[in-house]
CSV table of C-alpha atoms and ligand atoms in Angstrom, one decimal:
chain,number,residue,atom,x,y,z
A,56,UNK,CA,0.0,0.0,0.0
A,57,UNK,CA,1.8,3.5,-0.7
A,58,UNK,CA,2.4,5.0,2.3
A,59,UNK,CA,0.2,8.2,2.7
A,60,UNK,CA,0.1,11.0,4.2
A,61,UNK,CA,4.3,10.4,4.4
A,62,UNK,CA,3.9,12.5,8.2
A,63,UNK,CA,0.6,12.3,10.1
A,64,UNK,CA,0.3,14.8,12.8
A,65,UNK,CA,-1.4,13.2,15.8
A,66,UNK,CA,-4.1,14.8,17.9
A,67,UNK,CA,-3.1,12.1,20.6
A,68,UNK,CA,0.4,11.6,20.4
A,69,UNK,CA,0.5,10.1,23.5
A,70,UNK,CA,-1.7,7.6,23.3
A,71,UNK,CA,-1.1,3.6,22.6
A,72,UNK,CA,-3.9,1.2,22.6
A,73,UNK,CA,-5.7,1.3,26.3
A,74,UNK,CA,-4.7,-0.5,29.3
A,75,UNK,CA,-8.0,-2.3,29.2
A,76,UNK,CA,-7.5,-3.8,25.4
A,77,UNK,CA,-3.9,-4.7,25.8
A,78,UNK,CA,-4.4,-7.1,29.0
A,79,UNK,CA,-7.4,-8.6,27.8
A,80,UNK,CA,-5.4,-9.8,24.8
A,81,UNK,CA,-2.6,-10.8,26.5
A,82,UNK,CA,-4.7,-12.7,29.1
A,83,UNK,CA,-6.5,-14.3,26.0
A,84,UNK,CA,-3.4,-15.2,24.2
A,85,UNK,CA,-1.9,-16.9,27.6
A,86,UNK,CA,-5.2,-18.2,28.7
A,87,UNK,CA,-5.2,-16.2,31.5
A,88,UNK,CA,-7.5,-15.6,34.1
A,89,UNK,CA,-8.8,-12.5,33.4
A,90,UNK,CA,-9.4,-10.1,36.2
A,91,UNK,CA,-7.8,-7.3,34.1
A,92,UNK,CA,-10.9,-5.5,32.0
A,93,UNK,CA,-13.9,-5.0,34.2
A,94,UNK,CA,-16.8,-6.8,33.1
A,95,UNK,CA,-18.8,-9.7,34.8
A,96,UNK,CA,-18.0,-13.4,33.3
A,97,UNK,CA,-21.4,-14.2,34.4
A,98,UNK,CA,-24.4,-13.8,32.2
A,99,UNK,CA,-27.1,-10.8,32.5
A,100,UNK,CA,-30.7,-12.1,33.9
A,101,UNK,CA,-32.2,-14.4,31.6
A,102,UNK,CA,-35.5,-12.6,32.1
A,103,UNK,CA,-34.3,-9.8,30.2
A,104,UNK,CA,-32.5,-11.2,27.6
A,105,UNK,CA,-35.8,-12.9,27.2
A,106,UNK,CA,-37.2,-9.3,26.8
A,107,UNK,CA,-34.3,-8.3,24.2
A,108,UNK,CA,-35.2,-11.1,22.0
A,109,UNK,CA,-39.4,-9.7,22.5
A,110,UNK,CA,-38.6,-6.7,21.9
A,111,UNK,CA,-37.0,-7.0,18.6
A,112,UNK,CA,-39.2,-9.6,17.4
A,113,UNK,CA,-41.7,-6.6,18.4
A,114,UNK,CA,-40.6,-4.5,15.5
A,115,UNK,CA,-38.4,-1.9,17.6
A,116,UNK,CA,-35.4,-2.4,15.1
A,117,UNK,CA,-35.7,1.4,13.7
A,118,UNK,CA,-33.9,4.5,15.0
A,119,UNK,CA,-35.1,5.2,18.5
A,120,UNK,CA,-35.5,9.1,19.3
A,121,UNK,CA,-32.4,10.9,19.3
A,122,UNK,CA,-33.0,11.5,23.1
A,123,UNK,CA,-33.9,7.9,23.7
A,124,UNK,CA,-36.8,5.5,23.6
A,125,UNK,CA,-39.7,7.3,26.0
A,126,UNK,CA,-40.5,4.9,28.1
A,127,UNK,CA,-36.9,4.4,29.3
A,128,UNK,CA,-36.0,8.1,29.6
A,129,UNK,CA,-39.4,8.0,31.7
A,130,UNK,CA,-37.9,5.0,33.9
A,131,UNK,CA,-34.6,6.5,34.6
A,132,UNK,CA,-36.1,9.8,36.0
A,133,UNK,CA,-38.4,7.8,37.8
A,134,UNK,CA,-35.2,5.3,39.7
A,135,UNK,CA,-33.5,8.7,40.2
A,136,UNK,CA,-36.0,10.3,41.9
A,137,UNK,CA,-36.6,7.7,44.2
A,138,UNK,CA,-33.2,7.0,44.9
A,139,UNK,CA,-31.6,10.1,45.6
A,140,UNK,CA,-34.9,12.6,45.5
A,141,UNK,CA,-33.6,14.1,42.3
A,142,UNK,CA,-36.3,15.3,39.5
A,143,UNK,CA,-35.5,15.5,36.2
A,144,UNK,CA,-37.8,15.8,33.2
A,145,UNK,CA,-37.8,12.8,30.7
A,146,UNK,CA,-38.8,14.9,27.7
A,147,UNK,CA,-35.8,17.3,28.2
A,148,UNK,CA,-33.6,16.7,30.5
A,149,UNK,CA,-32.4,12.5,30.1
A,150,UNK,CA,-30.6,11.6,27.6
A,151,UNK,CA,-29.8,7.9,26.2
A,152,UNK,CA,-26.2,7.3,25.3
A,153,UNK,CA,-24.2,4.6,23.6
A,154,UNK,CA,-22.4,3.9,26.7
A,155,UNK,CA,-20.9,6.3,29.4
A,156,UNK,CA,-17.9,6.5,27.1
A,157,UNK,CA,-19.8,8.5,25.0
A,158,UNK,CA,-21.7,10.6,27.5
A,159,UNK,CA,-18.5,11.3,28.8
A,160,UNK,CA,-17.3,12.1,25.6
A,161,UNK,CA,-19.9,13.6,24.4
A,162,UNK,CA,-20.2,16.4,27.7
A,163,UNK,CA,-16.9,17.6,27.2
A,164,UNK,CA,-17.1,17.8,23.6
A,165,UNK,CA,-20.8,20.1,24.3
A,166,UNK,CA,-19.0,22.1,27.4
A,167,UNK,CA,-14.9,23.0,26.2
A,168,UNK,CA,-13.8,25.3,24.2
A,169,UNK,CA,-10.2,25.2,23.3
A,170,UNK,CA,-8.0,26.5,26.4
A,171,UNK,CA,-10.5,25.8,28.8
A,172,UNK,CA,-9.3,23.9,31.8
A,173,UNK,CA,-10.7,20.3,33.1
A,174,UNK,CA,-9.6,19.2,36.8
A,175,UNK,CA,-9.7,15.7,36.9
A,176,UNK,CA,-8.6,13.2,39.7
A,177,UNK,CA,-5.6,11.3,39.4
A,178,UNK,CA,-5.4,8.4,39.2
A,179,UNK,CA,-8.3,9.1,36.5
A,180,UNK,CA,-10.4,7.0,34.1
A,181,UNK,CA,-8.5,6.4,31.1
A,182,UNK,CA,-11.2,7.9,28.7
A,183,UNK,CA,-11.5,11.7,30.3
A,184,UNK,CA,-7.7,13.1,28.8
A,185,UNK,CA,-8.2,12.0,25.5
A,186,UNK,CA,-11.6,13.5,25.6
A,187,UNK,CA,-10.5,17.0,27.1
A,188,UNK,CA,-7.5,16.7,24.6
A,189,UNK,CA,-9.6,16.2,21.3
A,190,UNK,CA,-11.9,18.8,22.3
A,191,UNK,CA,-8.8,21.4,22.7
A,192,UNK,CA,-9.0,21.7,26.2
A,193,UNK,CA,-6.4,21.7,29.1
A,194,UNK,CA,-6.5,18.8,31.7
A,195,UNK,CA,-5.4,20.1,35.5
A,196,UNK,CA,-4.4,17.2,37.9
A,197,UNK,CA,-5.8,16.9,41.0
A,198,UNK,CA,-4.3,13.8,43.3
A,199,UNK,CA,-5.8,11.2,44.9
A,200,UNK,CA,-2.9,10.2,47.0
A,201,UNK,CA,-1.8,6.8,48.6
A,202,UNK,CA,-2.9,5.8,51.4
A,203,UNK,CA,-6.3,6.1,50.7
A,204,UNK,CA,-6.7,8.2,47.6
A,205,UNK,CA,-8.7,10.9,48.8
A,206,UNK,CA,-9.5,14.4,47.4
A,207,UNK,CA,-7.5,17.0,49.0
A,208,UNK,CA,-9.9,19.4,48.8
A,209,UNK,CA,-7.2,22.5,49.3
A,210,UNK,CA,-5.1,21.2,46.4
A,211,UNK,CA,-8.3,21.4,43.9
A,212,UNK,CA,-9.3,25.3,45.5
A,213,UNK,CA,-6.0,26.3,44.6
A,214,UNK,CA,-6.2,24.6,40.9
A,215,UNK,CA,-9.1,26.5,40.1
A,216,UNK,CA,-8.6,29.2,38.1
A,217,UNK,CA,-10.8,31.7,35.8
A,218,UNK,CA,-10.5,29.1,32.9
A,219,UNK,CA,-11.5,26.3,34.8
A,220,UNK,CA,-14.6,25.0,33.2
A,221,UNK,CA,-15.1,21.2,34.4
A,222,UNK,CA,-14.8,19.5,36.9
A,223,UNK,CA,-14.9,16.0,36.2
A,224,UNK,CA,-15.6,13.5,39.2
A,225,UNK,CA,-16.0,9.7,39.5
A,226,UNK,CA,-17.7,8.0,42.5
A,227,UNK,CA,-17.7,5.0,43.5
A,228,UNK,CA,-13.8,5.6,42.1
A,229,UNK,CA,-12.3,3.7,39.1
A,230,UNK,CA,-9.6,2.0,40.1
A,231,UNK,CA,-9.2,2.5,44.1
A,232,UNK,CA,-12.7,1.4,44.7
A,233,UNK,CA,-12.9,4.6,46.8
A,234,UNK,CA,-16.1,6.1,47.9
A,235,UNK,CA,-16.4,9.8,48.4
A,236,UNK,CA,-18.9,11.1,51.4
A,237,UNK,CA,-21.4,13.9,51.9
A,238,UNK,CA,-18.4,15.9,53.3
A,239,UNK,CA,-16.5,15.7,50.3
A,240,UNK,CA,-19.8,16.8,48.3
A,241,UNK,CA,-20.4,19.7,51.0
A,242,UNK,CA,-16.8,20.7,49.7
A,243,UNK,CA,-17.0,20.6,46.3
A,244,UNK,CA,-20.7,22.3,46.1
A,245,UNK,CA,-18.7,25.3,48.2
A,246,UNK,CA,-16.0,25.2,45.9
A,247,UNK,CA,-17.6,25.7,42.8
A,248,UNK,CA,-20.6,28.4,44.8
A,249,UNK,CA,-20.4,31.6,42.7
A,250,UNK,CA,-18.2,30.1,40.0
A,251,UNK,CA,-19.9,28.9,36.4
A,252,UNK,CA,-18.0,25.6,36.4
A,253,UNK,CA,-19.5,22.7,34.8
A,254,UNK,CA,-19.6,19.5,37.0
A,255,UNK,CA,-19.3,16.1,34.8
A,256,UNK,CA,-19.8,13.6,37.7
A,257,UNK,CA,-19.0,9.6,36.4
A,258,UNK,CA,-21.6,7.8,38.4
A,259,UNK,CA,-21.6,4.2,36.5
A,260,UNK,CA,-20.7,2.3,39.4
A,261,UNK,CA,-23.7,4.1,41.8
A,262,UNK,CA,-25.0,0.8,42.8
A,263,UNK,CA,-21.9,-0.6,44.2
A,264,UNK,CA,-21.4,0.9,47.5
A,265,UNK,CA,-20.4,-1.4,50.6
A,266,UNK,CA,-20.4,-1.8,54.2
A,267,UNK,CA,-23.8,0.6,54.3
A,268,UNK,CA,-22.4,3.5,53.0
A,269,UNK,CA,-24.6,5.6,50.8
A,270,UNK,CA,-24.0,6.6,47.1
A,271,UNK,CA,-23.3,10.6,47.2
A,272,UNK,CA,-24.6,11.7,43.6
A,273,UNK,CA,-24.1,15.1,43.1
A,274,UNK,CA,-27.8,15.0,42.2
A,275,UNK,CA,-28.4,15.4,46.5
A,276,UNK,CA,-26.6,18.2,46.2
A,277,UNK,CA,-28.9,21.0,44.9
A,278,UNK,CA,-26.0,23.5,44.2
A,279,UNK,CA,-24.1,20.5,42.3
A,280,UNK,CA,-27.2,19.4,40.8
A,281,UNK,CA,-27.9,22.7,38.9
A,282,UNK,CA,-24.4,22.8,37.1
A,283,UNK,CA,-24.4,18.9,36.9
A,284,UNK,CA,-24.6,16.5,34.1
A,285,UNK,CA,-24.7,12.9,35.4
A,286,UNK,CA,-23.3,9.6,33.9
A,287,UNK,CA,-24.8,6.3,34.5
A,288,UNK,CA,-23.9,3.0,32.6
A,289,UNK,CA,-26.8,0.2,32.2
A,290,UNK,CA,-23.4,-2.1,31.3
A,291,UNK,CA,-22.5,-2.1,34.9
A,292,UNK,CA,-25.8,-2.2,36.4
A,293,UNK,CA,-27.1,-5.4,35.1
A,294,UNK,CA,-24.0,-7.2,33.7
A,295,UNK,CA,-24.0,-6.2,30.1
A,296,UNK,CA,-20.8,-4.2,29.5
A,297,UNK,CA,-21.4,-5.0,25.6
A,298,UNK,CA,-24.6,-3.5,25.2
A,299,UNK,CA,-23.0,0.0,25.7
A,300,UNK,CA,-25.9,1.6,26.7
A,301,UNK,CA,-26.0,3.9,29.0
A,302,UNK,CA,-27.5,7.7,30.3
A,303,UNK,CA,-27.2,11.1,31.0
A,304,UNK,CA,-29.2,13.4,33.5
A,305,UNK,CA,-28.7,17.5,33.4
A,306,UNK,CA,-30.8,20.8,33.8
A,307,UNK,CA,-32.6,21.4,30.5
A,308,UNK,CA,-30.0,24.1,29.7
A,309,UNK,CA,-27.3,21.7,29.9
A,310,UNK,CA,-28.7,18.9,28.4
A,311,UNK,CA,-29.9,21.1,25.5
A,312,UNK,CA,-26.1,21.5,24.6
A,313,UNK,CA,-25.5,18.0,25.3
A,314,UNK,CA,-28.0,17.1,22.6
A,315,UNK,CA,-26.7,19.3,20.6
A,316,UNK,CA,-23.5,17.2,20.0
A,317,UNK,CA,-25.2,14.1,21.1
A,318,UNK,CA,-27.3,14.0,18.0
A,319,UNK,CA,-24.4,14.3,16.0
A,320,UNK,CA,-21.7,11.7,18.1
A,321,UNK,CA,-24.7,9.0,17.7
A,322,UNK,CA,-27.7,10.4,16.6
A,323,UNK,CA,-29.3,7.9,18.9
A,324,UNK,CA,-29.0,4.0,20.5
A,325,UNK,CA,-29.5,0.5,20.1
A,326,UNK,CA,-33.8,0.3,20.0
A,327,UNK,CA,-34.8,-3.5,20.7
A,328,UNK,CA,-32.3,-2.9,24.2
A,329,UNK,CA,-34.1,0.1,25.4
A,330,UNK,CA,-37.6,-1.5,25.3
A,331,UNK,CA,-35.8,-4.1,27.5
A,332,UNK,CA,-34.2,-2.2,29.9
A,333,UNK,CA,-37.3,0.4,30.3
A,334,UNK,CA,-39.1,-2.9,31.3
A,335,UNK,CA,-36.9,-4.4,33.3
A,336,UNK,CA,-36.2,-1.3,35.2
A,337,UNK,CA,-39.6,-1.8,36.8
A,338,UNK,CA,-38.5,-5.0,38.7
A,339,UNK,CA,-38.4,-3.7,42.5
A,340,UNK,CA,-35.3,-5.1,44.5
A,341,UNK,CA,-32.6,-5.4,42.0
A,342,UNK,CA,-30.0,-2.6,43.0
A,343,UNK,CA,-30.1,-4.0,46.6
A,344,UNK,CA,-29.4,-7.6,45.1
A,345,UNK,CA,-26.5,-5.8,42.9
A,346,UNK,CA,-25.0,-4.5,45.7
A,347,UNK,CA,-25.4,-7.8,48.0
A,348,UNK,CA,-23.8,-9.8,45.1
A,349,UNK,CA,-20.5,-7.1,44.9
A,350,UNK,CA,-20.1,-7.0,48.6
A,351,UNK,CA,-20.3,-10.7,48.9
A,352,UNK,CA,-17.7,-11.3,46.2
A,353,UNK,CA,-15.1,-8.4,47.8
A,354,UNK,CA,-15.4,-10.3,50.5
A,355,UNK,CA,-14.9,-13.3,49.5
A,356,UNK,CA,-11.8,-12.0,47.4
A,357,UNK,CA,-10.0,-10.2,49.8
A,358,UNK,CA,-10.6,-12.6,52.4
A,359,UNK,CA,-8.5,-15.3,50.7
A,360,UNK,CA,-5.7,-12.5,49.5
A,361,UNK,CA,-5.3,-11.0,52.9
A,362,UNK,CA,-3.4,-14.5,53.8
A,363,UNK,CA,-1.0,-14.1,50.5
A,364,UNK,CA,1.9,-11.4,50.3
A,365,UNK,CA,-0.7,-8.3,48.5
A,366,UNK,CA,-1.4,-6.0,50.4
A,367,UNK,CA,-4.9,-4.8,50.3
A,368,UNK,CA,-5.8,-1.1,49.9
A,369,UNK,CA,-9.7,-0.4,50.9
A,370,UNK,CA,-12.2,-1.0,49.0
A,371,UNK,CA,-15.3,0.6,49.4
A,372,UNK,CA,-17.3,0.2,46.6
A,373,UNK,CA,-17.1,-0.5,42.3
A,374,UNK,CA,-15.9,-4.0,41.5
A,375,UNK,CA,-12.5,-3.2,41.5
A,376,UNK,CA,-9.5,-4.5,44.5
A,377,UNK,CA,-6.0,-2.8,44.7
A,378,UNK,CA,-3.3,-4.5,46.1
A,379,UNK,CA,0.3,-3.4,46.5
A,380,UNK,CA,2.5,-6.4,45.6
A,381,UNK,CA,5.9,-4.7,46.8
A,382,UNK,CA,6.6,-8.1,49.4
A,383,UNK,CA,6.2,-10.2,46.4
A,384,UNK,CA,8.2,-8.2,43.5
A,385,UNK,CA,10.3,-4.7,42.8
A,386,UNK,CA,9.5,-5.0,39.4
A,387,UNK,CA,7.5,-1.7,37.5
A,388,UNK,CA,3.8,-2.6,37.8
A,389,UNK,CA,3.7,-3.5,34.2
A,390,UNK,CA,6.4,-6.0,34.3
A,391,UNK,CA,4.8,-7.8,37.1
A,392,UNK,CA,1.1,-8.3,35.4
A,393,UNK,CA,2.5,-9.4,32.2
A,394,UNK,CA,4.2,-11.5,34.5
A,395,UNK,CA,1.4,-12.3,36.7
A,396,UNK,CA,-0.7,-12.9,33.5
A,397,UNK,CA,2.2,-15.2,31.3
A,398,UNK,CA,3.7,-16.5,34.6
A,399,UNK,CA,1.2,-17.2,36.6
A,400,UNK,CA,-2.2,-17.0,34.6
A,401,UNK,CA,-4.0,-14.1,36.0
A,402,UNK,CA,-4.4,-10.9,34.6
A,403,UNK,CA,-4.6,-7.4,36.3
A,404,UNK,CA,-4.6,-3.7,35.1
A,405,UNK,CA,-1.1,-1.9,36.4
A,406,UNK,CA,-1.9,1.4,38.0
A,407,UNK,CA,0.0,3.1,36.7
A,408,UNK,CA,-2.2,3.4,33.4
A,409,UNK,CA,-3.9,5.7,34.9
A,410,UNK,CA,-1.6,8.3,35.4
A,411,UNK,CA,-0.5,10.8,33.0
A,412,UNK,CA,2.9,10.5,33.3
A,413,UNK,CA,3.0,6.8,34.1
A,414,UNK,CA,3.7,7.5,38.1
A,415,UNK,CA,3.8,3.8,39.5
A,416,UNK,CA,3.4,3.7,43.2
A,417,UNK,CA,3.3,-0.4,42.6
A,418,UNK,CA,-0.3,-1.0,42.4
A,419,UNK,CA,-2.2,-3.3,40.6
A,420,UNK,CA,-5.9,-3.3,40.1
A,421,UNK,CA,-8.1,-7.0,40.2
A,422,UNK,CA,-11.8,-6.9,38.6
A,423,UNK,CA,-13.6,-9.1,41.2
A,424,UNK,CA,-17.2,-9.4,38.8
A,425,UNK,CA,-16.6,-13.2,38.2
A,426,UNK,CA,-18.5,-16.1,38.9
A,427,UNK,CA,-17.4,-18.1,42.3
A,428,UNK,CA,-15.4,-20.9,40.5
A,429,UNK,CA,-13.3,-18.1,38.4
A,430,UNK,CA,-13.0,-16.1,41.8
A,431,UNK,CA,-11.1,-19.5,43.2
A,432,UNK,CA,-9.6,-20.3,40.6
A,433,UNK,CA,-7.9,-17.1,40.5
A,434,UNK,CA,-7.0,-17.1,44.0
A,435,UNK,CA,-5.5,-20.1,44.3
A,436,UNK,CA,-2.9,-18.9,42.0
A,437,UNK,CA,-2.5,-15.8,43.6
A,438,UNK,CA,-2.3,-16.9,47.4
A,439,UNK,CA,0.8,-18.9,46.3
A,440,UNK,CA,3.0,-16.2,44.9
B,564,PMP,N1,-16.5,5.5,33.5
B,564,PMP,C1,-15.9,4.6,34.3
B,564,PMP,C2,-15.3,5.0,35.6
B,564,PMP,C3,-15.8,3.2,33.9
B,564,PMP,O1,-15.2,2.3,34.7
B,564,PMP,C4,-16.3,2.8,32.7
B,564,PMP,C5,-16.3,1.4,32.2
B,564,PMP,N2,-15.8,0.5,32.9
B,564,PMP,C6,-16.9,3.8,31.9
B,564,PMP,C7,-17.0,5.1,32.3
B,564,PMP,C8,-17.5,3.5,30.5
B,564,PMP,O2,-18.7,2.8,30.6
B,564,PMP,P1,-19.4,2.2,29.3
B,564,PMP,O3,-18.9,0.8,29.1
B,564,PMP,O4,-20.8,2.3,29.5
B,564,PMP,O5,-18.9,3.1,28.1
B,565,LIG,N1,-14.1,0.5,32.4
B,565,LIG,C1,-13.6,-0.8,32.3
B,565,LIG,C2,-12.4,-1.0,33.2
B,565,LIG,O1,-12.1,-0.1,34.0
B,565,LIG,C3,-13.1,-1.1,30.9
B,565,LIG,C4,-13.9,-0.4,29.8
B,565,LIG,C5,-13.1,-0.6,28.5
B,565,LIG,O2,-12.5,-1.6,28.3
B,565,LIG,N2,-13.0,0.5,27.8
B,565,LIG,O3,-11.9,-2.0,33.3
C-alpha cells in the first residue's frame, strides 16, 4: 500500500492502545485468568434477555429518538427520583447514550472550548484526557494520594482558576474502589458556589457501595445538581458491559447543549435494548441484590488475599480491588502483570495506566465481577505467589 500522508500529525500523540484492550489480549493469548478488563464473566438475567429477543421480534429495530426510547427516559427519572430525590424531566432533561464512554465524551465535547481547563482526579479513568484533549482543552491534575486516595480538597481550590470550566468526578472511584462522602460533596458544592464551572460527575458504578455507605450523587446536592450533568452505565448495572448503553441526566439548559452534539456523536441507540431495559427497570429489589452480590464477592476476594503477600488497599465500593505487591516483587507494575498474566495466569490492570505520566506507586488493580469458581480459581494462583 503507498504509504500516505508520508507525516501524520497526531491529535493524541501520547496515546497507545488502552490499558483495558492490551491485558485482555494478552490474558486471551496466555489463557489467563482475566481479572484485568472489568466486566462480569457471568451472564445478564435471563428474564431480560428474554425481553431483548421480545422486543426485537416486536418490531423496535428502527432509529429510537435521538434522546432515547420514552418509556426508558421515563424510567430512569423515575429510579432517580426515588433514589436520591432528584427530579429530572424525561422529555428534556435525560438523555440515552451509547455507553458512558460516549456521554463522557460527548459532555466535554458540548462544554470545552479550546483553552478551557478540566480538573480531573488522578489516578483518572483512562477515557477523560483524551476526551478533554480532542476537544482542545487543558486537563489540571488533581491527586488522589496513597494511602487512601482521597480528594485533598485544598489542592483542587487552589487549581481552580478563571478558565476552569469542568470538573470531572468519579464516585464510586475507578480504580481504588474509593467512595467519596457527603463531606466531600459539601466541599465541592462550596467550591464551585459563585463560580460557572461545569460538574461532569461519572456515576456508572452508583450501585456498588459497601459496608452501608450511601451513594453521594451530586444529584443530593442541589448546588451540584444545577451545574451537573450525570453519567450512569446500564453495562454495569445489570451485567451487560457490551450492550454499551447507558444515560445522561442534566438541567434542561445543559442537556440542550449536550443534545446538541449528542445528536451528532450518535444520533441515537440500540432500540430493541431500550424497550428491554425500560421494562426491566420496573423490577423492585434489583439494585439492593447488585450490591449484596459485589459486597459478597469483595469479601470473598479479599478474604482469601489478605493471607497471600498483596497487600490490600480499601475498598469501598465498584468492583475493583487494589493490592500493592511490593513483598512479592520490585519490578514496575507493568512487568509484574505481564508476569502475573504469562507466569502465573491471572491478569490485572497496572496502575499506573492511569496516570499521565506513568507514576507507578506499585499497584495493581483486580476486577472481582466473576463467577465463584473463576474467583477461586484465581485465587489459588495468587495466594501462592
Ligand atoms: N467510567 C468509568 C469510571 C468506567 O469504569 C467505565 C467502564 N468500565 C466507563 C466510564 C465506561 O462505561 P461504558 O462501558 O458504559 O462506556
Ligand atoms: N471501564 C472498564 C475498566 O475499567 C473497561 C472499559 C473498557 O475496556 N473500555 O476495566
Amino acid at each position: 500500500m503507498p504509504s500516505y500522508p508520508r507525516s501524520l500529525s497526531s491529535r493524541l500523540p501520547e496515546v497507545g492502545t488502552t490499558i483495558f484492550t492490551v491485558m485482555s489480549a494478552l490474558a486471551q493469548q496466555h489463557g489467563a485468568i482475566n481479572l484485568s478488563q472489568g466486566f462480569p464473566d457471568f451472564d445478564a438475567p435471563a428474564e431480560l434477555l428474554a425481553l431483548l429477543d421480545q422486543q426485537a421480534r416486536a418490531g423496535h429495530n428502527q432509529y429510537a429518538p435521538m434522546a432515547g426510547v420514552l418509556a426508558l427516559r421515563e424510567a430512569i427519572a423515575a429510579k432517580v427520583s426515588a433514589l436520591y430525590g432528584a427530579s429530572y424531566h424525561p422529555d428534556t432533561e435525560v438523555t440515552v447514550t451509547a455507553g458512558a464512554t460516549q456521554a463522557i465524551f460527548t459532555a466535554v465535547a458540548c462544554l470545552v472550548r479550546p483553552g478551557d481547563e478540566v480538573i480531573v482526579f488522578e489516578p483518572v479513568y483512562d477515557s477523560y484526557v483524551p476526551a478533554i484533549q480532542l476537544n482542545g482543552g487543558t486537563p489540571v491534575f488533581a491527586r488522589l494520594g496513597l494511602p487512601g486516595y482521597r480528594p485533598d480538597w485544598k489542592q483542587v481550590a487552589q487549581l481552580i482558576t478563571p478558565r476552569t470550566r469542568m470538573i470531572i468526578l468519579n464516585t464510586p472511584h475507578n480504580p481504588t474502589g474509593t467512595v467519596w462522602t457527603a463531606e466531600d460533596m459539601q466541599r465541592l458544592e462550596a467550591l464551585v458556589r459563585d463560580t460557572d464551572i461545569v460538574i461532569l460527575s461519572d456515576e456508572v458504578y452508583e450501585h456498588m457501595v459497601f459496608d452501608g455507605a450511601r451513594h453521594e450523587s451530586v444529584m443530593r446536592y442541589p448546588g451540584l445538581a444545577e451545574r451537573s450533568l450525570v453519567v450512569s452505565s446500564f453495562g454495569k448495572t445489570y451485567h451487560v458491559t457490551g450492550w454499551k448503553v447507558a444515560y445522561c441526566l442534566g438541567p434542561q439548559a445543559l442537556m440542550t447543549e449536550f443534545r446538541k452534539a449528542h445528536q451528532f456523536i450518535a444520533f441515537s441507540v440500540h432500540t430493541p435494548t431500550q424497550y428491554a431495559l425500560a421494562e426491566f427497570m420496573a423490577k423492585p429489589g434489583w439494585y439492593e441484590q447488585l450490591k449484596a452480590l459485589y459486597q459478597g464477592k469483595r469479601d470473598i476476594f479479599r478474604q482469601a488475599l489478605g493471607s497471600s503477600r498483596f497487600e490490600l488497599l480499601p475498598c469501598q465500593g465498584t468492583y475493583f480491588q487494589c493490592v500493592k505487591y511490593g513483598a512479592i516483587s520490585d519490578e514496575g507494575d507493568r512487568a509484574f502483570v505481564e508476569r502475573l498474566t504469562t507466569e502465573y495466569g491471572v491478569a490485572a490492570i497496572p496502575v499506573s495506566a492511569f496516570y499521565k505520566g506513568g507514576d507507578d506507586f506499585g499497584v495493581i488493580r483486580f476486577c472481582f465481577a466473576k463467577s465463584a469458581t473463576t474467583l477461586q480459581q484465581a485465587l489459588e494462583r495468587l495466594i501462592k505467589l
